[in-house]
XYZ file of C-alpha atoms in Angstrom:
575
model
C 361.143 95.825 201.886
C 364.330 94.383 203.433
C 362.288 92.179 205.634
C 360.238 90.931 202.668
C 363.462 90.014 200.884
C 364.780 88.247 203.962
C 361.513 86.289 204.274
C 361.604 85.240 200.666
C 365.161 84.062 200.890
C 364.351 82.134 203.988
C 361.560 80.313 202.114
C 363.840 79.484 199.265
C 366.557 78.245 201.651
C 363.913 75.919 203.203
C 363.005 74.556 199.800
C 366.688 73.923 199.012
C 367.000 71.856 202.251
C 363.723 70.136 201.379
C 365.316 69.134 197.944
C 368.194 67.702 199.652
C 365.894 65.683 201.852
C 364.416 64.309 198.698
C 367.846 63.153 197.571
C 367.990 65.970 194.979
C 371.132 68.039 194.505
C 370.018 71.730 194.424
C 373.226 72.455 192.431
C 373.519 69.552 190.068
C 376.899 68.891 188.513
C 375.905 67.388 185.215
C 373.102 68.244 182.736
C 371.501 65.480 180.682
C 371.518 65.657 176.909
C 369.498 68.724 175.770
C 368.315 70.563 172.736
C 367.858 74.274 172.544
C 364.309 75.655 172.615
C 364.895 77.293 169.249
C 365.990 74.180 167.622
C 362.958 72.246 169.004
C 360.656 74.829 167.637
C 362.315 74.768 164.176
C 362.231 70.940 164.089
C 358.530 70.884 165.195
C 357.535 73.328 162.534
C 359.240 71.190 159.956
C 357.369 68.154 161.224
C 354.093 70.059 161.019
C 354.529 70.666 157.319
C 354.051 67.021 156.640
C 351.388 66.349 159.447
C 347.621 65.887 159.069
C 344.692 66.340 161.321
C 344.648 62.577 161.992
C 348.315 62.397 162.434
C 349.502 65.631 164.077
C 353.126 66.443 164.492
C 354.857 65.051 167.578
C 358.541 65.161 168.512
C 359.378 62.229 170.794
C 361.680 62.385 173.922
C 362.995 65.887 173.714
C 365.154 67.129 176.527
C 365.484 70.859 177.321
C 367.182 72.865 180.107
C 366.588 76.448 181.263
C 365.464 78.930 183.826
C 361.762 78.830 184.990
C 360.241 82.297 184.679
C 356.572 81.394 184.946
C 354.836 78.741 186.946
C 350.991 78.379 186.572
C 348.688 75.859 188.192
C 345.597 75.190 186.152
C 343.185 73.474 188.639
C 344.513 70.797 190.972
C 346.514 68.642 188.571
C 347.794 70.614 185.598
C 350.940 72.767 185.847
C 352.396 75.029 183.058
C 356.072 76.182 183.184
C 357.772 78.716 180.957
C 361.334 77.517 180.588
C 363.837 80.012 178.994
C 367.294 79.202 177.620
C 369.584 81.399 175.599
C 367.415 80.922 172.494
C 363.989 81.923 174.000
C 361.005 80.248 175.728
C 359.320 76.831 175.546
C 356.135 76.089 177.502
C 356.140 72.803 179.572
C 352.945 70.973 180.625
C 353.390 68.837 183.676
C 351.219 66.516 185.878
C 351.599 63.658 188.355
C 350.905 60.951 185.643
C 353.845 62.356 183.534
C 356.547 63.026 186.039
C 355.562 60.842 189.064
C 355.587 61.541 192.748
C 359.238 62.559 192.732
C 358.703 65.030 189.950
C 355.669 66.600 191.665
C 357.688 66.745 194.874
C 360.453 68.661 193.050
C 357.913 71.053 191.626
C 356.655 71.758 195.110
C 360.063 73.175 195.987
C 360.492 74.997 192.620
C 360.739 78.876 192.531
C 360.840 81.378 189.780
C 364.529 81.759 188.744
C 365.360 78.118 189.221
C 366.981 76.016 186.563
C 365.563 72.593 185.553
C 365.942 69.926 182.981
C 362.736 68.537 181.458
C 362.100 65.587 179.055
C 359.020 64.709 177.094
C 357.145 64.731 173.856
C 356.521 68.059 172.057
C 353.103 68.831 170.617
C 350.662 71.698 170.170
C 348.118 72.266 172.964
C 344.512 72.984 172.090
C 345.234 76.680 172.324
C 347.984 76.330 169.729
C 351.017 76.697 171.906
C 354.119 74.477 171.037
C 354.499 72.639 174.381
C 356.732 69.895 175.916
C 354.637 67.345 177.701
C 356.900 66.375 180.636
C 357.718 62.740 181.442
C 360.739 63.568 183.523
C 361.741 66.549 185.671
C 365.183 67.121 187.139
C 366.416 69.999 189.256
C 369.644 71.826 188.198
C 370.088 75.043 190.185
C 368.244 76.690 193.135
C 368.074 80.531 192.982
C 367.999 82.174 196.408
C 366.861 85.652 195.165
C 363.563 86.603 193.668
C 363.898 87.348 189.934
C 362.711 91.004 189.202
C 359.841 89.888 186.906
C 356.793 92.105 186.312
C 353.952 91.039 188.600
C 350.536 92.015 189.705
C 349.309 91.964 193.250
C 346.559 93.192 195.611
C 347.413 95.715 198.328
C 346.028 95.797 201.832
C 343.093 97.846 200.640
C 342.115 95.429 198.063
C 343.434 97.535 195.146
C 345.143 95.741 192.208
C 348.491 96.914 191.355
C 351.461 96.047 189.134
C 355.167 96.230 189.282
C 357.374 96.600 186.103
C 360.451 94.460 185.571
C 363.545 96.178 186.664
C 363.072 99.605 185.192
C 365.547 101.616 187.321
C 368.564 102.354 185.058
C 371.022 102.416 188.064
C 369.936 98.965 189.206
C 369.872 97.606 185.645
C 373.475 98.659 184.993
C 374.711 97.660 188.478
C 373.089 94.122 188.314
C 373.347 93.577 184.541
C 372.839 89.816 185.078
C 369.205 90.588 186.319
C 368.733 92.926 183.411
C 369.752 90.265 180.800
C 367.589 87.646 182.687
C 364.421 89.560 182.292
C 364.837 91.905 179.242
C 365.192 89.963 175.939
C 365.792 93.236 174.003
C 368.826 93.960 176.216
C 370.355 90.517 175.409
C 369.600 91.147 171.733
C 371.455 94.508 171.832
C 374.639 92.801 173.131
C 374.290 90.057 170.427
C 374.179 93.022 167.953
C 377.274 94.514 169.565
C 379.124 91.249 168.955
C 377.882 91.216 165.329
C 379.123 94.728 164.699
C 382.679 93.731 166.009
C 382.614 90.432 163.995
C 381.493 92.330 160.816
C 384.443 94.879 161.249
C 386.909 92.111 161.757
C 385.830 90.363 158.625
C 385.800 93.556 156.611
C 389.365 94.331 157.603
C 390.594 90.787 157.103
C 389.125 90.888 153.584
C 391.228 94.068 153.048
C 394.361 92.256 154.056
C 394.732 93.415 157.752
C 396.136 91.295 160.400
C 394.699 91.433 163.862
C 397.319 91.862 166.629
C 397.608 92.371 170.382
C 399.768 95.004 172.035
C 400.460 95.827 175.648
C 397.741 97.222 177.868
C 400.326 98.486 180.467
C 402.585 101.117 179.160
C 405.803 102.618 180.766
C 405.035 105.935 179.048
C 401.400 106.942 178.509
C 400.916 108.161 174.935
C 398.930 108.093 171.697
C 396.194 110.596 172.859
C 395.564 113.446 175.223
C 394.072 111.867 178.337
C 394.767 111.499 182.074
C 395.994 107.812 182.576
C 395.337 105.315 185.347
C 398.573 104.517 187.207
C 399.585 101.176 188.711
C 402.830 99.846 190.048
C 404.855 96.777 189.178
C 406.573 95.397 192.288
C 409.109 93.141 190.634
C 410.274 95.744 188.198
C 409.988 98.566 190.756
C 408.322 100.874 188.295
C 405.092 102.646 187.630
C 403.101 101.554 184.656
C 400.031 103.157 182.961
C 396.880 101.524 181.668
C 396.916 102.371 178.043
C 395.011 105.310 176.753
C 395.701 104.313 173.225
C 397.565 101.341 171.444
C 398.818 103.693 168.584
C 402.547 103.905 169.368
C 402.930 100.153 169.670
C 400.864 99.345 166.475
C 403.102 101.788 164.489
C 406.127 99.959 165.947
C 404.729 97.006 164.027
C 404.828 99.046 160.768
C 408.499 99.633 161.394
C 409.001 95.893 161.825
C 407.452 95.063 158.431
C 403.717 94.419 159.134
C 401.928 96.615 156.550
C 398.315 96.400 157.612
C 397.439 95.801 161.384
C 394.486 96.400 163.696
C 393.458 95.880 167.189
C 390.067 95.688 168.893
C 390.627 96.118 172.669
C 390.083 98.202 175.712
C 391.506 101.674 176.358
C 391.415 103.390 179.893
C 391.133 107.089 180.549
C 390.813 108.610 183.910
C 388.012 110.951 182.997
C 384.417 111.585 183.976
C 381.448 109.448 183.218
C 378.428 110.648 181.217
C 376.144 109.476 178.343
C 379.092 109.054 175.924
C 382.084 108.377 178.280
C 383.128 105.422 180.330
C 386.579 105.155 181.903
C 387.303 101.942 180.091
C 385.929 101.598 176.450
C 386.489 99.547 173.413
C 388.410 100.999 170.425
C 389.342 99.783 167.008
C 392.693 101.100 165.856
C 394.274 100.248 162.489
C 397.384 101.278 160.600
C 398.163 100.796 156.929
C 401.553 101.328 155.302
C 401.763 103.490 152.181
C 398.362 104.990 152.981
C 397.132 108.429 154.146
C 394.127 110.025 155.701
C 392.164 109.952 152.479
C 392.488 106.184 152.459
C 391.352 106.150 156.181
C 388.123 108.034 155.059
C 387.395 105.218 152.644
C 387.974 102.594 155.174
C 385.865 104.322 157.816
C 382.890 104.625 155.377
C 383.253 101.060 154.333
C 383.372 99.558 157.856
C 380.411 101.652 159.142
C 378.223 100.875 156.161
C 379.142 97.197 156.463
C 378.151 97.033 160.112
C 374.980 98.973 159.495
C 373.969 96.593 156.680
C 374.766 93.536 158.943
C 372.364 94.845 161.550
C 369.749 96.754 159.591
C 369.755 95.183 156.082
C 371.224 96.140 152.831
C 368.777 99.047 152.009
C 368.274 100.550 155.530
C 370.962 103.211 155.985
C 368.455 105.961 157.089
C 367.072 105.900 160.601
C 366.271 108.167 163.546
C 368.783 108.578 166.321
C 368.801 111.122 169.203
C 365.900 112.963 167.442
C 367.695 113.249 164.098
C 367.094 111.514 160.849
C 370.555 110.020 160.113
C 371.678 108.962 156.662
C 374.749 106.745 156.488
C 374.760 106.551 152.585
C 378.317 107.204 151.460
C 380.211 109.366 150.693
C 380.123 111.284 153.971
C 380.454 115.030 153.945
C 384.065 116.456 154.275
C 384.613 119.949 155.680
C 387.834 121.592 156.914
C 388.406 122.463 160.531
C 389.064 126.179 159.734
C 385.985 126.524 157.535
C 383.653 124.979 160.168
C 385.147 127.165 162.865
C 384.550 130.314 160.911
C 381.100 129.143 159.836
C 379.782 128.400 163.402
C 381.865 130.662 165.625
C 381.799 133.671 163.389
C 385.399 134.560 162.965
C 388.629 132.934 161.804
C 390.578 130.575 164.106
C 393.665 132.764 163.583
C 392.045 135.995 164.913
C 393.897 136.078 168.311
C 391.966 139.012 169.754
C 388.504 137.494 169.064
C 389.777 134.004 170.227
C 390.914 135.619 173.541
C 387.579 137.388 173.908
C 385.538 134.228 173.293
C 387.802 132.165 175.577
C 387.176 134.684 178.365
C 383.339 134.547 177.741
C 383.463 130.791 177.885
C 385.685 130.781 181.010
C 388.395 128.701 179.370
C 391.552 128.261 181.432
C 393.741 131.283 180.587
C 396.972 129.254 181.237
C 396.070 127.005 178.309
C 398.075 127.433 175.095
C 396.441 129.194 172.037
C 395.526 126.185 169.760
C 394.132 124.048 172.652
C 391.968 127.203 173.440
C 390.839 127.396 169.827
C 389.915 123.711 169.975
C 387.855 124.219 173.129
C 385.927 127.044 171.332
C 385.349 124.720 168.345
C 384.100 121.878 170.653
C 381.660 124.359 172.161
C 380.254 125.878 169.026
C 380.857 123.386 166.111
C 380.631 119.779 167.054
C 376.881 119.773 168.101
C 376.048 121.226 164.608
C 377.456 118.219 162.770
C 374.383 116.114 162.537
C 374.898 114.039 159.310
C 377.999 111.965 159.140
C 380.803 114.576 158.609
C 384.627 114.167 158.273
C 386.077 117.392 159.881
C 389.465 117.457 158.110
C 392.719 119.402 158.220
C 393.315 120.336 161.887
C 395.860 122.826 163.235
C 399.286 120.978 163.445
C 399.824 122.368 166.916
C 397.199 119.934 168.357
C 398.274 117.048 166.227
C 401.608 115.870 167.575
C 401.489 112.549 165.763
C 400.347 113.751 162.333
C 401.955 114.842 159.074
C 401.499 118.389 158.001
C 400.136 119.207 154.492
C 403.012 119.415 152.054
C 402.046 122.981 151.085
C 401.077 124.216 154.593
C 403.042 123.178 157.728
C 400.497 124.759 160.031
C 397.692 122.345 158.943
C 397.841 118.606 159.693
C 396.324 115.810 157.628
C 393.891 114.722 160.322
C 390.133 114.089 160.475
C 387.579 113.259 163.061
C 384.197 111.761 162.127
C 381.006 113.273 163.750
C 377.482 112.026 163.691
C 374.667 113.780 165.633
C 377.235 115.951 167.268
C 379.250 113.047 168.614
C 382.798 111.962 167.749
C 383.183 108.444 166.313
C 386.530 108.345 164.703
C 389.984 109.912 164.587
C 392.583 109.485 161.789
C 395.941 110.821 160.600
C 398.414 110.656 157.844
C 400.990 109.403 160.287
C 404.103 111.397 161.138
C 407.102 109.304 160.577
C 410.008 111.785 160.760
C 411.875 111.035 163.992
C 413.556 114.460 164.458
C 410.222 116.297 163.989
C 408.300 113.780 166.092
C 410.916 114.249 168.967
C 410.516 118.140 168.726
C 406.778 117.855 168.995
C 406.888 115.483 171.875
C 409.146 117.848 173.809
C 406.838 120.806 172.922
C 403.852 118.990 174.154
C 405.563 118.194 177.453
C 406.685 121.676 177.972
C 403.346 123.209 177.120
C 401.711 120.695 179.536
C 403.952 121.753 182.344
C 403.402 125.453 181.723
C 399.628 125.166 181.585
C 399.448 122.475 184.345
C 397.321 120.379 181.941
C 396.542 116.975 183.527
C 395.808 115.508 180.083
C 399.071 116.582 178.538
C 401.926 114.030 178.270
C 404.331 114.192 181.215
C 407.366 112.688 179.459
C 408.779 112.074 176.019
C 408.528 108.440 174.652
C 412.113 108.227 173.546
C 411.734 104.458 172.695
C 409.041 105.329 170.023
C 411.326 108.022 168.510
C 414.021 105.406 168.372
C 411.670 103.019 166.553
C 410.988 105.760 163.960
C 414.776 106.168 163.444
C 414.687 102.648 162.144
C 412.344 103.813 159.376
C 408.572 103.670 159.231
C 406.906 103.753 155.782
C 404.368 106.495 155.035
C 401.175 105.369 156.667
C 397.560 106.152 157.596
C 396.086 105.353 160.958
C 392.487 105.312 162.248
C 390.730 104.897 165.649
C 386.988 104.181 165.888
C 384.968 104.100 169.204
C 383.168 100.706 169.070
C 380.761 101.632 171.982
C 379.531 104.707 170.306
C 379.225 102.956 166.939
C 377.015 100.363 168.563
C 374.980 103.117 170.101
C 374.417 104.608 166.799
C 373.525 101.302 165.057
C 371.235 100.125 167.750
C 369.506 103.402 168.383
C 370.775 103.682 171.958
C 371.186 107.072 173.800
C 373.653 105.963 176.493
C 376.995 104.222 176.525
C 376.023 102.346 179.537
C 373.350 100.564 177.517
C 376.059 99.104 175.233
C 378.693 98.151 177.721
C 377.844 94.976 179.673
C 379.386 96.188 182.942
C 379.832 99.977 183.023
C 381.938 101.495 185.799
C 379.880 102.527 188.829
C 380.425 103.344 192.359
C 380.839 100.325 194.615
C 377.439 99.577 196.212
C 378.722 98.123 199.459
C 381.523 100.493 200.163
C 380.978 103.118 202.877
C 381.648 106.287 200.890
C 383.129 108.033 203.961
C 385.760 105.212 204.168
C 386.715 105.381 200.441
C 389.159 108.365 200.785
C 390.776 106.614 203.752
C 391.278 103.534 201.624
C 392.753 105.656 198.792
C 395.114 107.395 201.280
C 396.448 104.053 202.540
C 397.117 102.857 199.061
C 398.879 106.049 198.129
C 401.063 105.863 201.158
C 402.055 102.293 200.441
C 402.742 103.156 196.745
C 405.144 106.090 197.810
C 406.913 103.892 200.267
C 407.610 101.345 197.525
C 408.933 104.195 195.281
C 411.296 105.310 197.982
C 413.065 101.938 197.859
C 414.167 102.706 194.309
C 418.045 102.486 193.872
C 417.871 105.491 191.543
C 416.394 107.651 194.325
C 419.089 106.639 196.827
C 421.778 108.212 194.631
C 420.238 111.625 195.004
C 422.071 113.874 197.530
C 419.945 114.402 200.710
C 417.456 111.693 199.787
C 417.969 109.531 202.945
C 417.030 112.562 205.124
C 413.986 113.169 203.028
C 412.950 109.473 203.272
C 413.439 109.394 207.056
C 411.174 112.520 207.427
C 408.612 110.998 205.165
C 408.556 107.769 207.059
C 408.066 109.658 210.333
C 405.008 111.564 208.812
C 403.722 108.194 207.530
C 403.803 106.816 211.076
C 401.556 109.676 212.279
C 399.300 109.143 209.170
C 398.829 105.483 209.883
C 397.815 106.249 213.513
C 395.270 108.872 212.231
C 393.888 106.574 209.523
C 393.639 103.490 211.693
C 394.330 99.878 210.633
C 392.633 98.597 207.440
C 390.177 96.536 209.649
C 388.956 99.397 211.826
C 387.277 102.738 211.220
C 389.490 105.836 210.943
C 389.388 108.091 214.071
C 387.467 111.461 214.015
C 389.397 114.764 214.614
C 387.899 114.660 218.107
C 389.547 111.278 218.738
C 393.080 112.760 218.074
C 393.633 115.646 220.549
C 397.284 115.658 219.504
């Protein structure tokens, strides 16, 4: 197969050189004036409305540009091309009389996947196809690889066979540009994604919300339980974290006087990859002063219904997804965390003996604190049962460090999560704005994380955020909605990779045996930078520790080898 690909490429490179010999630039700088294929079709259909059999519709001197994805010779003289632009296909008819010797010479060096500009009159053929009859052909771009189009062929035994167009999901996601090239329904899905985001923006702006941007590199990771990605800023000499949530910065804006703000942007969480998780994902987060989690439920219903109607029509809120008949007609069901736990687990979440027994049966980490254990049990037994849109409300305060407790019950927090077909779509609070209580909870979370060695627990207190609360934040409601999952729901897609243009994947051209070596080199360089910190030099005995580490680094560099050579094997290092 590799040899075939090399041969195809060699042929295309020869054609590229042949174009140059004709005086044609295989990668043209400028494109002559053009009209989209869809606009030409619309204009032609309008012209046809006033045409007669004696005077059929004709559009004169139309120019189009696009990628050639079909090239058919009909006899010795007639050629039909299918030229695609971003709006769809238009058929082109071409012969020597129309485009002349130069045009035919260009066609001889034309391959599927190449881009061309064509000019001519648009009419219907005898078979009824709207067609541009070419009077001029110009070459725009030579494609050196073969587009993965469906094709039929005859094998060595004379059997007819066919190949489908790029059906391997791994290859489709890795080479999304090819996927978009040959699968119109994939392009349409990403157009729908854009429509969902635009609809949400318009909905919130109509509600008086202001769109803002907050930092994507944080000095302290916060706003959610997640393992962060770590990077290092050389000039500042400090580690930074790709944000796991924008929450704490958006709430600072409430302190500053903005009363309704939202942000649509990327979050980053150093977690696994599966059907519903990608390490970087798009979130909507919004905060409204003088609101609470009841108001957030209203906003959530309104946004989701508005987006559904934008894609599916005003009366189509019932559809099948993941094998379930989903009904988005509001109001969505509301049920308490404790009631759902008792209903589906079979005992109360406060029954410590039964919780311990179930945790042991599920092999939950025994070092974990009680309420996180309760939450893991709920995730195992309850979430998959929530098929129709359901607000699970009133969580244990112990697992809600940023949420206000109910006025009549300090152990229960005013928080909800939205579930559809067993999948979480949103998370919202009545926001905690009491600085002393917020500080206490932050400290408690850090201490519990250390005790349980929880990699997702916060490692330090965000004192700057607590200081912001001391300036006074009004009562507020906050909401986060996963855009990727919402697009999955509204487009009937079963994998998050199908709604993210470029999902994270292993590097194709990286030797997987070399990857740990590369990571080790980067880690060593990062630690060496940290050791230059003025703060560390003040610690007694640090210089001796640094010298010992640098000695070990020298041995490590020898073992790992230089970046431009392979690392040695254990047999190579007899020392």
